[in-house]
Amino acid sequence: MITHMTLLCLCPRLDRIGAMQTKTCYFDNAATTPISRACLKTYEDTALEYMANPSASYEAGRDSHRLLEDSRSRVAKALGVKGGSIFFTSGATESIGIVMSSLLWAKTPGEVLISAIEHEAVSAYVPILKEKGWSVRTIPARGGFVDPETLEGMLTKSTRLVAVMAVNNVLGTIQDIAGLSQVIRRKEAEFGRRIFFFSDCVQALGKTDFTLAGLDVDGASFSGHKIHGPRGVGILYLASGRLQVLSHGGGQEGGIRGGTENLPAIAALATACSQLDDRDDGHILKMNRLVRDTLAGSRIKVLSPETGTTPYILSLATPLPSEVALRMLQDKGYLVSSGSACSNNARGKAESIYRACGFDRYASGAIRISFSRDNTIEEAEGLAKAIREL
Ligand code: PLP
């Protein structure tokens, strides 16, 4: 039997499911975005026309290699950096893993500072690093923001790596990455030692005016499926030098990430990157405002700060357990994500982020709405009304 959820999984445009009784409106775009027609076309064309392995020495292989390098240049241009600093991976989780696991090679473990609001792709390394003798300290993020002065006070001569994400995936708070790197570089000069500054920029790309130029980070991660590109493809940016990696193979991607390149997905990712400027932030802001205004004076509290956030992500606290609120909204045809995240494999993680930001009493009833250009004002109106009725 085809269930409601199976239909949702099968249909590429969740908001236009004609076969379903209730029209389903997808508001979970921070989890994943629908792939764009242009990316899908690039993917299909590449898979059909560039079937040769980019490492092959014959002409067809060289064509694939040229497309790979052309995709790299286009991605680098969109991010404001040089092509040589871009490495393709299977997603942001792998990009982050390459950086974090490189620490495991160190003969003498030092100290790592990780913000309190990192995605589990980063925070999962905390117990692993501790087990290997690293000292790991948490940088506080009251209200969802990491304060450069607070970081400055925490940096020591033993600090080897600092990880602060650019935009938080739960609250949408935008971090002052340039300000944080200034502090780090100042301390580096004082200590006479390099500190690797890593920023998980997954939710910044496509949701803010983002460029790596001027941020002065040593490493950054990005994901294809958060910007209307394909799943299973991501980017690792490395400013300079080489990392010691755990995984080895055919030497692809400069030895940083071995394995035959996923050329169709990489080419489609380049298409997604070249379309980043097509955003209509005004439309997203309108939907965000509409939900905020509709909920004003109700028992629903808006948790995402009004300023310093991307309008694409909006966290709310309902008076119900978030799983119940989520189910009720789903029954009305609205897909959002649960703050307490008990139903997925990130169990309790979002809830811990709300707590880290000082929203303890709201954490268990929190839900996250995330918009994309595919949502309409009418859908946002319906969603706001449905939430108010909770
Ligand atoms: N970092 C952040 C902030 C995310 O939101 C996500 C995805 O949810 C990831 C990393 C992991 O990305 P990927 O699915 O490409 O591994």
mmCIF file of C-alpha atoms and ligand atoms in Angstrom:
data_model
loop_
_atom_site.group_PDB
_atom_site.id
_atom_site.type_symbol
_atom_site.label_atom_id
_atom_site.label_comp_id
_atom_site.label_asym_id
_atom_site.label_seq_id
_atom_site.Cartn_x
_atom_site.Cartn_y
_atom_site.Cartn_z
ATOM 1 C CA MET A 1 0.000 0.000 0.000
ATOM 2 C CA ILE A 2 1.286 3.457 -0.817
ATOM 3 C CA THR A 3 1.163 5.466 2.377
ATOM 4 C CA HIS A 4 1.084 9.210 2.826
ATOM 5 C CA MET A 5 4.805 9.225 3.694
ATOM 6 C CA THR A 6 5.743 7.006 0.734
ATOM 7 C CA LEU A 7 4.046 9.490 -1.562
ATOM 8 C CA LEU A 8 5.960 12.310 0.036
ATOM 9 C CA CYS A 9 9.196 10.460 -0.529
ATOM 10 C CA LEU A 10 8.407 9.655 -4.133
ATOM 11 C CA CYS A 11 7.270 13.078 -5.206
ATOM 12 C CA PRO A 12 9.990 15.600 -6.070
ATOM 13 C CA ARG A 13 7.673 18.600 -5.539
ATOM 14 C CA LEU A 14 6.096 18.039 -2.149
ATOM 15 C CA ASP A 15 4.045 21.199 -2.353
ATOM 16 C CA ARG A 16 2.301 20.138 -5.532
ATOM 17 C CA ILE A 17 1.097 16.640 -4.785
ATOM 18 C CA GLY A 18 -2.089 16.301 -6.782
ATOM 19 C CA ALA A 19 -2.656 12.673 -5.821
ATOM 20 C CA MET A 20 -3.014 13.440 -2.132
ATOM 21 C CA GLN A 21 -6.243 14.429 -0.440
ATOM 22 C CA THR A 22 -4.611 17.199 1.574
ATOM 23 C CA LYS A 23 -2.205 19.447 -0.256
ATOM 24 C CA THR A 24 1.143 19.033 1.444
ATOM 25 C CA CYS A 25 3.212 22.141 2.043
ATOM 26 C CA TYR A 26 6.881 21.527 2.700
ATOM 27 C CA PHE A 27 8.440 23.847 5.288
ATOM 28 C CA ASP A 28 11.514 21.822 6.238
ATOM 29 C CA ASN A 29 14.014 23.303 3.801
ATOM 30 C CA ALA A 30 16.820 23.500 6.363
ATOM 31 C CA ALA A 31 16.678 19.692 6.425
ATOM 32 C CA THR A 32 16.805 19.408 2.649
ATOM 33 C CA THR A 33 15.599 21.415 -0.341
ATOM 34 C CA PRO A 34 13.875 20.077 -3.453
ATOM 35 C CA ILE A 35 16.394 19.726 -6.276
ATOM 36 C CA SER A 36 15.897 22.405 -8.936
ATOM 37 C CA ARG A 37 14.944 21.516 -12.501
ATOM 38 C CA ALA A 38 18.220 23.036 -13.740
ATOM 39 C CA CYS A 39 20.301 20.889 -11.349
ATOM 40 C CA LEU A 40 18.334 17.792 -12.267
ATOM 41 C CA LYS A 41 18.945 18.471 -15.956
ATOM 42 C CA THR A 42 22.672 19.007 -15.373
ATOM 43 C CA TYR A 43 22.783 15.781 -13.374
ATOM 44 C CA GLU A 44 21.010 13.779 -16.073
ATOM 45 C CA ASP A 45 22.969 15.286 -18.971
ATOM 46 C CA THR A 46 26.273 14.699 -17.190
ATOM 47 C CA ALA A 47 25.425 11.132 -16.227
ATOM 48 C CA LEU A 48 24.523 10.345 -19.842
ATOM 49 C CA GLU A 49 27.190 12.316 -21.685
ATOM 50 C CA TYR A 50 30.204 12.149 -19.347
ATOM 51 C CA MET A 51 30.224 8.514 -18.353
ATOM 52 C CA ALA A 52 34.017 8.167 -18.478
ATOM 53 C CA ASN A 53 36.014 8.249 -15.240
ATOM 54 C CA PRO A 54 37.751 11.649 -14.860
ATOM 55 C CA SER A 55 40.987 9.762 -14.071
ATOM 56 C CA ALA A 56 40.942 7.833 -17.364
ATOM 57 C CA SER A 57 43.696 8.839 -19.788
ATOM 58 C CA TYR A 58 41.677 8.550 -23.046
ATOM 59 C CA GLU A 59 39.859 11.525 -24.546
ATOM 60 C CA ALA A 60 36.449 10.794 -22.962
ATOM 61 C CA GLY A 61 38.163 10.636 -19.554
ATOM 62 C CA ARG A 62 39.898 13.924 -20.236
ATOM 63 C CA ASP A 63 36.497 15.444 -21.120
ATOM 64 C CA SER A 64 35.130 14.276 -17.769
ATOM 65 C CA HIS A 65 38.210 15.703 -16.053
ATOM 66 C CA ARG A 66 37.704 19.048 -17.783
ATOM 67 C CA LEU A 67 34.078 19.134 -16.617
ATOM 68 C CA LEU A 68 35.205 18.301 -13.084
ATOM 69 C CA GLU A 69 37.695 21.170 -13.064
ATOM 70 C CA ASP A 70 35.221 23.527 -14.702
ATOM 71 C CA SER A 71 32.693 22.664 -11.939
ATOM 72 C CA ARG A 72 35.389 23.330 -9.333
ATOM 73 C CA SER A 73 36.091 26.758 -10.829
ATOM 74 C CA ARG A 74 32.398 27.646 -10.887
ATOM 75 C CA VAL A 75 31.938 26.593 -7.255
ATOM 76 C CA ALA A 76 35.080 28.495 -6.231
ATOM 77 C CA LYS A 77 33.854 31.603 -8.039
ATOM 78 C CA ALA A 78 30.483 31.420 -6.277
ATOM 79 C CA LEU A 79 32.270 31.138 -2.917
ATOM 80 C CA GLY A 80 34.775 33.895 -3.680
ATOM 81 C CA VAL A 81 37.918 31.733 -3.473
ATOM 82 C CA LYS A 82 40.477 29.972 -5.702
ATOM 83 C CA GLY A 83 39.655 26.640 -7.365
ATOM 84 C CA GLY A 84 42.608 24.915 -5.710
ATOM 85 C CA SER A 85 41.008 25.344 -2.288
ATOM 86 C CA ILE A 86 37.819 23.458 -3.208
ATOM 87 C CA PHE A 87 37.515 19.692 -2.625
ATOM 88 C CA PHE A 88 34.422 17.711 -3.506
ATOM 89 C CA THR A 89 33.060 15.269 -0.931
ATOM 90 C CA SER A 90 29.909 13.233 -0.352
ATOM 91 C CA GLY A 91 28.365 15.966 1.807
ATOM 92 C CA ALA A 92 29.037 18.356 4.648
ATOM 93 C CA THR A 93 29.265 15.526 7.169
ATOM 94 C CA GLU A 94 32.217 14.070 5.293
ATOM 95 C CA SER A 95 33.820 17.504 4.821
ATOM 96 C CA ILE A 96 33.613 18.102 8.568
ATOM 97 C CA GLY A 97 34.827 14.571 9.309
ATOM 98 C CA ILE A 98 37.939 15.069 7.181
ATOM 99 C CA VAL A 99 38.906 18.121 9.235
ATOM 100 C CA MET A 100 37.964 16.828 12.680
ATOM 101 C CA SER A 101 39.508 13.383 12.201
ATOM 102 C CA SER A 102 42.760 14.939 10.971
ATOM 103 C CA LEU A 103 43.351 15.907 14.621
ATOM 104 C CA LEU A 104 43.590 12.246 15.512
ATOM 105 C CA TRP A 105 47.017 12.098 13.824
ATOM 106 C CA ALA A 106 48.510 14.570 16.313
ATOM 107 C CA LYS A 107 51.304 13.108 18.436
ATOM 108 C CA THR A 108 50.538 15.510 21.270
ATOM 109 C CA PRO A 109 46.857 16.299 21.687
ATOM 110 C CA GLY A 110 46.038 19.927 22.453
ATOM 111 C CA GLU A 111 42.835 21.848 22.935
ATOM 112 C CA VAL A 112 39.782 22.246 20.728
ATOM 113 C CA LEU A 113 37.071 24.885 21.179
ATOM 114 C CA ILE A 114 33.665 24.034 19.742
ATOM 115 C CA SER A 115 30.597 26.272 19.862
ATOM 116 C CA ALA A 116 27.584 25.115 21.864
ATOM 117 C CA ILE A 117 25.329 25.230 18.808
ATOM 118 C CA GLU A 118 27.223 23.038 16.330
ATOM 119 C CA HIS A 119 25.470 20.439 14.213
ATOM 120 C CA GLU A 120 26.097 16.867 15.344
ATOM 121 C CA ALA A 121 28.374 16.379 12.327
ATOM 122 C CA VAL A 122 30.827 18.486 14.393
ATOM 123 C CA SER A 123 29.781 17.778 17.981
ATOM 124 C CA ALA A 124 29.934 13.992 17.445
ATOM 125 C CA TYR A 125 33.735 14.381 17.506
ATOM 126 C CA VAL A 126 33.736 15.727 21.077
ATOM 127 C CA PRO A 127 33.765 12.301 22.826
ATOM 128 C CA ILE A 128 36.146 10.865 20.203
ATOM 129 C CA LEU A 129 38.675 13.675 20.665
ATOM 130 C CA LYS A 130 38.363 13.453 24.442
ATOM 131 C CA GLU A 131 39.043 9.745 24.292
ATOM 132 C CA LYS A 132 42.222 10.479 22.350
ATOM 133 C CA GLY A 133 43.426 12.863 25.046
ATOM 134 C CA TRP A 134 42.259 16.182 23.593
ATOM 135 C CA SER A 135 40.848 18.850 25.860
ATOM 136 C CA VAL A 136 37.536 19.980 24.359
ATOM 137 C CA ARG A 137 35.800 23.085 25.659
ATOM 138 C CA THR A 138 32.433 24.520 24.639
ATOM 139 C CA ILE A 139 32.140 28.129 23.493
ATOM 140 C CA PRO A 140 28.865 29.480 24.899
ATOM 141 C CA ALA A 141 26.218 30.830 22.533
ATOM 142 C CA ARG A 142 23.636 32.678 24.644
ATOM 143 C CA GLY A 143 20.625 33.592 22.566
ATOM 144 C CA GLY A 144 22.187 31.657 19.679
ATOM 145 C CA PHE A 145 25.233 33.898 19.125
ATOM 146 C CA VAL A 146 28.927 33.267 19.747
ATOM 147 C CA ASP A 147 30.569 36.398 21.097
ATOM 148 C CA PRO A 148 34.095 37.161 19.754
ATOM 149 C CA GLU A 149 35.160 38.573 23.128
ATOM 150 C CA THR A 150 34.086 35.395 24.889
ATOM 151 C CA LEU A 151 36.107 33.378 22.388
ATOM 152 C CA GLU A 152 39.114 35.648 22.906
ATOM 153 C CA GLY A 153 39.043 34.899 26.637
ATOM 154 C CA MET A 154 38.983 31.161 25.966
ATOM 155 C CA LEU A 155 41.876 30.855 23.506
ATOM 156 C CA THR A 156 45.081 29.479 25.023
ATOM 157 C CA LYS A 157 48.523 28.490 23.808
ATOM 158 C CA SER A 158 47.232 24.911 23.544
ATOM 159 C CA THR A 159 44.306 25.749 21.244
ATOM 160 C CA ARG A 160 44.744 23.936 17.924
ATOM 161 C CA LEU A 161 41.269 24.191 16.402
ATOM 162 C CA VAL A 162 38.176 26.365 16.799
ATOM 163 C CA ALA A 163 34.848 25.355 15.231
ATOM 164 C CA VAL A 164 32.003 27.847 14.918
ATOM 165 C CA MET A 165 29.226 27.397 12.365
ATOM 166 C CA ALA A 166 28.270 30.372 10.159
ATOM 167 C CA VAL A 167 24.483 30.058 10.516
ATOM 168 C CA ASN A 168 22.779 27.896 13.098
ATOM 169 C CA ASN A 169 20.459 25.277 11.611
ATOM 170 C CA VAL A 170 17.925 25.425 14.449
ATOM 171 C CA LEU A 171 17.499 29.142 15.210
ATOM 172 C CA GLY A 172 18.943 30.666 12.035
ATOM 173 C CA THR A 173 21.315 32.916 13.996
ATOM 174 C CA ILE A 174 24.150 34.366 11.889
ATOM 175 C CA GLN A 175 27.589 34.297 13.513
ATOM 176 C CA ASP A 176 30.203 36.999 13.164
ATOM 177 C CA ILE A 177 32.720 34.703 11.483
ATOM 178 C CA ALA A 178 34.952 37.564 10.290
ATOM 179 C CA GLY A 179 35.012 39.016 13.833
ATOM 180 C CA LEU A 180 35.830 35.627 15.323
ATOM 181 C CA SER A 181 38.669 35.024 12.877
ATOM 182 C CA GLN A 182 40.162 38.451 13.693
ATOM 183 C CA VAL A 183 40.287 37.464 17.349
ATOM 184 C CA ILE A 184 41.851 34.099 16.471
ATOM 185 C CA ARG A 185 44.495 35.662 14.203
ATOM 186 C CA ARG A 186 45.396 38.202 16.910
ATOM 187 C CA LYS A 187 45.886 35.428 19.447
ATOM 188 C CA GLU A 188 47.843 33.351 16.930
ATOM 189 C CA ALA A 189 50.308 36.206 16.582
ATOM 190 C CA GLU A 190 50.562 36.529 20.366
ATOM 191 C CA PHE A 191 51.083 32.768 20.903
ATOM 192 C CA GLY A 192 53.278 32.280 17.831
ATOM 193 C CA ARG A 193 51.216 29.201 16.858
ATOM 194 C CA ARG A 194 48.673 28.436 14.153
ATOM 195 C CA ILE A 195 45.056 27.842 15.159
ATOM 196 C CA PHE A 196 42.852 26.122 12.587
ATOM 197 C CA PHE A 197 39.560 28.013 12.319
ATOM 198 C CA PHE A 198 36.813 25.832 10.908
ATOM 199 C CA SER A 199 33.323 27.029 10.027
ATOM 200 C CA ASP A 200 30.440 24.794 9.024
ATOM 201 C CA CYS A 201 28.775 27.065 6.457
ATOM 202 C CA VAL A 202 26.026 24.673 5.319
ATOM 203 C CA GLN A 203 23.110 26.886 6.338
ATOM 204 C CA ALA A 204 24.780 30.150 5.338
ATOM 205 C CA LEU A 205 24.960 29.339 1.635
ATOM 206 C CA GLY A 206 21.697 30.206 -0.089
ATOM 207 C CA LYS A 207 20.214 31.699 3.072
ATOM 208 C CA THR A 208 22.477 34.749 3.457
ATOM 209 C CA ASP A 209 24.677 36.907 1.222
ATOM 210 C CA PHE A 210 27.563 34.562 1.646
ATOM 211 C CA THR A 211 31.126 34.602 0.406
ATOM 212 C CA LEU A 212 34.258 33.092 1.913
ATOM 213 C CA ALA A 213 36.285 36.099 0.761
ATOM 214 C CA GLY A 214 37.332 38.100 3.794
ATOM 215 C CA LEU A 215 36.189 35.535 6.368
ATOM 216 C CA ASP A 216 39.752 34.283 6.890
ATOM 217 C CA VAL A 217 38.743 30.761 7.882
ATOM 218 C CA ASP A 218 41.076 27.803 7.366
ATOM 219 C CA GLY A 219 38.335 25.355 6.494
ATOM 220 C CA ALA A 220 34.612 25.340 5.725
ATOM 221 C CA SER A 221 31.913 22.833 4.814
ATOM 222 C CA PHE A 222 28.947 23.062 2.423
ATOM 223 C CA SER A 223 26.222 20.720 1.270
ATOM 224 C CA GLY A 224 24.568 20.329 -2.146
ATOM 225 C CA HIS A 225 21.106 19.358 -0.992
ATOM 226 C CA LYS A 226 20.612 22.488 1.131
ATOM 227 C CA ILE A 227 20.863 24.741 -1.928
ATOM 228 C CA HIS A 228 18.487 22.950 -4.325
ATOM 229 C CA GLY A 229 21.321 20.736 -5.549
ATOM 230 C CA PRO A 230 21.578 16.947 -5.317
ATOM 231 C CA ARG A 231 22.090 14.924 -2.147
ATOM 232 C CA GLY A 232 25.306 13.036 -1.527
ATOM 233 C CA VAL A 233 27.606 15.811 -2.673
ATOM 234 C CA GLY A 234 29.354 18.479 -0.640
ATOM 235 C CA ILE A 235 32.299 20.831 -0.514
ATOM 236 C CA LEU A 236 35.314 21.099 1.726
ATOM 237 C CA TYR A 237 37.123 24.413 1.509
ATOM 238 C CA LEU A 238 40.723 24.401 2.721
ATOM 239 C CA ALA A 239 42.506 27.745 2.622
ATOM 240 C CA SER A 240 46.001 26.362 2.428
ATOM 241 C CA GLY A 241 48.240 23.424 3.047
ATOM 242 C CA ARG A 242 47.204 19.865 3.329
ATOM 243 C CA LEU A 243 45.468 17.927 6.029
ATOM 244 C CA GLN A 244 46.509 14.489 7.174
ATOM 245 C CA VAL A 245 43.511 12.381 6.313
ATOM 246 C CA LEU A 246 42.354 9.049 7.688
ATOM 247 C CA SER A 247 40.828 7.694 4.504
ATOM 248 C CA HIS A 248 43.090 6.862 1.560
ATOM 249 C CA GLY A 249 42.530 5.644 -1.977
ATOM 250 C CA GLY A 250 43.151 6.645 -5.552
ATOM 251 C CA GLY A 251 44.465 10.103 -4.728
ATOM 252 C CA GLN A 252 41.501 11.985 -6.182
ATOM 253 C CA GLU A 253 40.738 15.477 -4.875
ATOM 254 C CA GLY A 254 44.393 16.074 -4.118
ATOM 255 C CA GLY A 255 44.450 13.038 -1.824
ATOM 256 C CA ILE A 256 42.044 14.772 0.554
ATOM 257 C CA ARG A 257 39.107 12.629 -0.556
ATOM 258 C CA GLY A 258 39.970 9.572 -2.600
ATOM 259 C CA GLY A 259 37.408 7.675 -4.631
ATOM 260 C CA THR A 260 35.903 8.149 -8.096
ATOM 261 C CA GLU A 261 34.298 11.566 -8.247
ATOM 262 C CA ASN A 262 30.488 11.760 -8.402
ATOM 263 C CA LEU A 263 30.666 13.860 -11.552
ATOM 264 C CA PRO A 264 26.905 14.228 -12.271
ATOM 265 C CA ALA A 265 26.306 15.424 -8.695
ATOM 266 C CA ILE A 266 29.368 17.692 -8.757
ATOM 267 C CA ALA A 267 28.283 19.305 -12.040
ATOM 268 C CA ALA A 268 24.754 19.752 -10.641
ATOM 269 C CA LEU A 269 26.222 21.273 -7.469
ATOM 270 C CA ALA A 270 28.077 23.780 -9.667
ATOM 271 C CA THR A 271 24.732 24.628 -11.315
ATOM 272 C CA ALA A 272 23.176 25.145 -7.860
ATOM 273 C CA CYS A 273 26.093 27.414 -6.871
ATOM 274 C CA SER A 274 25.771 29.468 -10.026
ATOM 275 C CA GLN A 275 22.083 30.047 -9.222
ATOM 276 C CA LEU A 276 22.678 31.297 -5.677
ATOM 277 C CA ASP A 277 22.110 34.897 -6.723
ATOM 278 C CA ASP A 278 18.597 34.069 -7.953
ATOM 279 C CA ARG A 279 17.357 34.183 -4.345
ATOM 280 C CA ASP A 280 14.368 36.298 -3.463
ATOM 281 C CA ASP A 281 15.027 37.140 0.172
ATOM 282 C CA GLY A 282 12.186 39.663 0.120
ATOM 283 C CA HIS A 283 9.692 36.871 -0.542
ATOM 284 C CA ILE A 284 11.150 34.742 2.272
ATOM 285 C CA LEU A 285 11.142 37.712 4.650
ATOM 286 C CA LYS A 286 7.478 38.342 3.836
ATOM 287 C CA MET A 287 6.560 34.765 4.765
ATOM 288 C CA ASN A 288 8.673 34.941 7.923
ATOM 289 C CA ARG A 289 6.980 38.220 8.959
ATOM 290 C CA LEU A 290 3.574 36.833 8.161
ATOM 291 C CA VAL A 291 4.081 33.891 10.527
ATOM 292 C CA ARG A 292 5.534 36.130 13.249
ATOM 293 C CA ASP A 293 2.642 38.624 12.925
ATOM 294 C CA THR A 294 -0.041 35.936 12.908
ATOM 295 C CA LEU A 295 1.365 34.442 16.104
ATOM 296 C CA ALA A 296 1.739 37.756 17.935
ATOM 297 C CA GLY A 297 -0.357 37.710 21.102
ATOM 298 C CA SER A 298 -0.839 33.914 20.968
ATOM 299 C CA ARG A 299 0.634 31.275 23.279
ATOM 300 C CA ILE A 300 3.256 30.451 20.674
ATOM 301 C CA LYS A 301 6.605 32.091 21.387
ATOM 302 C CA VAL A 302 8.992 32.955 18.574
ATOM 303 C CA LEU A 303 12.469 31.743 19.574
ATOM 304 C CA SER A 304 14.516 32.909 16.567
ATOM 305 C CA PRO A 305 15.758 36.429 17.296
ATOM 306 C CA GLU A 306 14.296 39.098 15.036
ATOM 307 C CA THR A 307 17.684 40.519 14.077
ATOM 308 C CA GLY A 308 20.939 38.790 13.262
ATOM 309 C CA THR A 309 19.120 35.796 11.793
ATOM 310 C CA THR A 310 18.395 34.464 8.325
ATOM 311 C CA PRO A 311 14.687 34.759 7.472
ATOM 312 C CA TYR A 312 14.819 31.246 5.998
ATOM 313 C CA ILE A 313 14.756 29.616 9.464
ATOM 314 C CA LEU A 314 12.161 30.333 12.129
ATOM 315 C CA SER A 315 11.993 28.505 15.452
ATOM 316 C CA LEU A 316 8.883 28.620 17.604
ATOM 317 C CA ALA A 317 7.902 27.238 20.994
ATOM 318 C CA THR A 318 4.440 25.665 21.162
ATOM 319 C CA PRO A 319 2.673 24.773 24.407
ATOM 320 C CA LEU A 320 2.564 21.127 23.233
ATOM 321 C CA PRO A 321 5.339 18.530 23.127
ATOM 322 C CA SER A 322 6.974 19.239 19.787
ATOM 323 C CA GLU A 323 6.249 15.741 18.456
ATOM 324 C CA VAL A 324 2.541 16.310 19.040
ATOM 325 C CA ALA A 325 2.621 19.750 17.405
ATOM 326 C CA LEU A 326 4.516 18.274 14.476
ATOM 327 C CA ARG A 327 1.989 15.484 13.993
ATOM 328 C CA MET A 328 -0.971 17.891 14.221
ATOM 329 C CA LEU A 329 0.585 20.158 11.607
ATOM 330 C CA GLN A 330 1.388 17.179 9.407
ATOM 331 C CA ASP A 331 -2.250 16.082 9.601
ATOM 332 C CA LYS A 332 -3.196 19.524 8.297
ATOM 333 C CA GLY A 333 -0.709 19.143 5.450
ATOM 334 C CA TYR A 334 2.262 21.137 6.796
ATOM 335 C CA LEU A 335 5.687 19.550 7.118
ATOM 336 C CA VAL A 336 7.985 21.273 9.607
ATOM 337 C CA SER A 337 10.632 19.835 11.868
ATOM 338 C CA SER A 338 10.482 19.004 15.508
ATOM 339 C CA GLY A 339 12.552 20.934 17.998
ATOM 340 C CA SER A 340 13.055 17.930 20.229
ATOM 341 C CA ALA A 341 13.820 15.787 17.159
ATOM 342 C CA CYS A 342 12.874 12.571 18.979
ATOM 343 C CA SER A 343 11.594 10.965 15.829
ATOM 344 C CA ASN A 344 14.769 11.176 13.825
ATOM 345 C CA ASN A 345 18.357 10.070 14.218
ATOM 346 C CA ALA A 346 19.374 13.431 15.666
ATOM 347 C CA ARG A 347 17.574 12.469 18.846
ATOM 348 C CA GLY A 348 17.495 15.301 21.334
ATOM 349 C CA LYS A 349 20.135 17.316 19.480
ATOM 350 C CA ALA A 350 17.939 20.253 18.483
ATOM 351 C CA GLU A 351 16.560 20.295 21.998
ATOM 352 C CA SER A 352 20.070 20.547 23.415
ATOM 353 C CA ILE A 353 20.743 23.501 21.111
ATOM 354 C CA TYR A 354 17.680 25.340 22.396
ATOM 355 C CA ARG A 355 18.913 24.692 25.926
ATOM 356 C CA ALA A 356 22.422 25.900 25.104
ATOM 357 C CA CYS A 357 20.907 29.144 23.838
ATOM 358 C CA GLY A 358 19.029 29.703 27.093
ATOM 359 C CA PHE A 359 15.623 28.487 25.914
ATOM 360 C CA ASP A 360 15.419 25.580 28.412
ATOM 361 C CA ARG A 361 11.764 25.975 29.244
ATOM 362 C CA TYR A 362 10.716 26.035 25.606
ATOM 363 C CA ALA A 363 12.962 23.258 24.284
ATOM 364 C CA SER A 364 10.478 20.374 24.564
ATOM 365 C CA GLY A 365 7.773 22.198 22.595
ATOM 366 C CA ALA A 366 9.946 23.797 19.950
ATOM 367 C CA ILE A 367 9.369 23.421 16.228
ATOM 368 C CA ARG A 368 11.382 24.750 13.295
ATOM 369 C CA ILE A 369 9.910 26.181 10.109
ATOM 370 C CA SER A 370 12.317 26.597 7.204
ATOM 371 C CA PHE A 371 11.293 28.354 4.020
ATOM 372 C CA SER A 372 12.441 28.115 0.433
ATOM 373 C CA ARG A 373 11.691 29.986 -2.777
ATOM 374 C CA ASP A 374 9.177 27.235 -3.633
ATOM 375 C CA ASN A 375 6.846 28.219 -0.767
ATOM 376 C CA THR A 376 4.029 30.635 -1.541
ATOM 377 C CA ILE A 377 2.524 33.383 0.600
ATOM 378 C CA GLU A 378 -0.768 31.438 0.647
ATOM 379 C CA GLU A 379 1.034 28.381 2.023
ATOM 380 C CA ALA A 380 2.711 30.505 4.694
ATOM 381 C CA GLU A 381 -0.675 32.004 5.622
ATOM 382 C CA GLY A 382 -2.152 28.530 5.976
ATOM 383 C CA LEU A 383 0.810 27.359 8.046
ATOM 384 C CA ALA A 384 0.648 30.381 10.366
ATOM 385 C CA LYS A 385 -3.076 29.823 10.917
ATOM 386 C CA ALA A 386 -2.545 26.106 11.582
ATOM 387 C CA ILE A 387 0.173 26.888 14.125
ATOM 388 C CA ARG A 388 -1.961 29.474 15.860
ATOM 389 C CA GLU A 389 -4.717 26.887 16.170
ATOM 390 C CA LEU A 390 -2.330 24.545 18.024
HETATM 391 N N1 PLP B 1 25.892 21.047 9.110
HETATM 392 C C1 PLP B 1 24.691 21.638 9.209
HETATM 393 C C2 PLP B 1 24.575 22.975 9.865
HETATM 394 C C3 PLP B 1 23.550 21.008 8.697
HETATM 395 O O1 PLP B 1 22.366 21.606 8.804
HETATM 396 C C4 PLP B 1 23.705 19.743 8.074
HETATM 397 C C5 PLP B 1 22.528 19.014 7.574
HETATM 398 O O2 PLP B 1 21.518 18.895 8.231
HETATM 399 C C6 PLP B 1 24.980 19.169 7.987
HETATM 400 C C7 PLP B 1 26.054 19.863 8.512
HETATM 401 C C8 PLP B 1 25.200 17.846 7.312
HETATM 402 O O3 PLP B 1 25.081 17.982 5.924
HETATM 403 P P1 PLP B 1 25.070 16.731 4.926
HETATM 404 O O4 PLP B 1 23.675 16.223 4.923
HETATM 405 O O5 PLP B 1 25.468 17.269 3.605
HETATM 406 O O6 PLP B 1 26.054 15.749 5.436
#
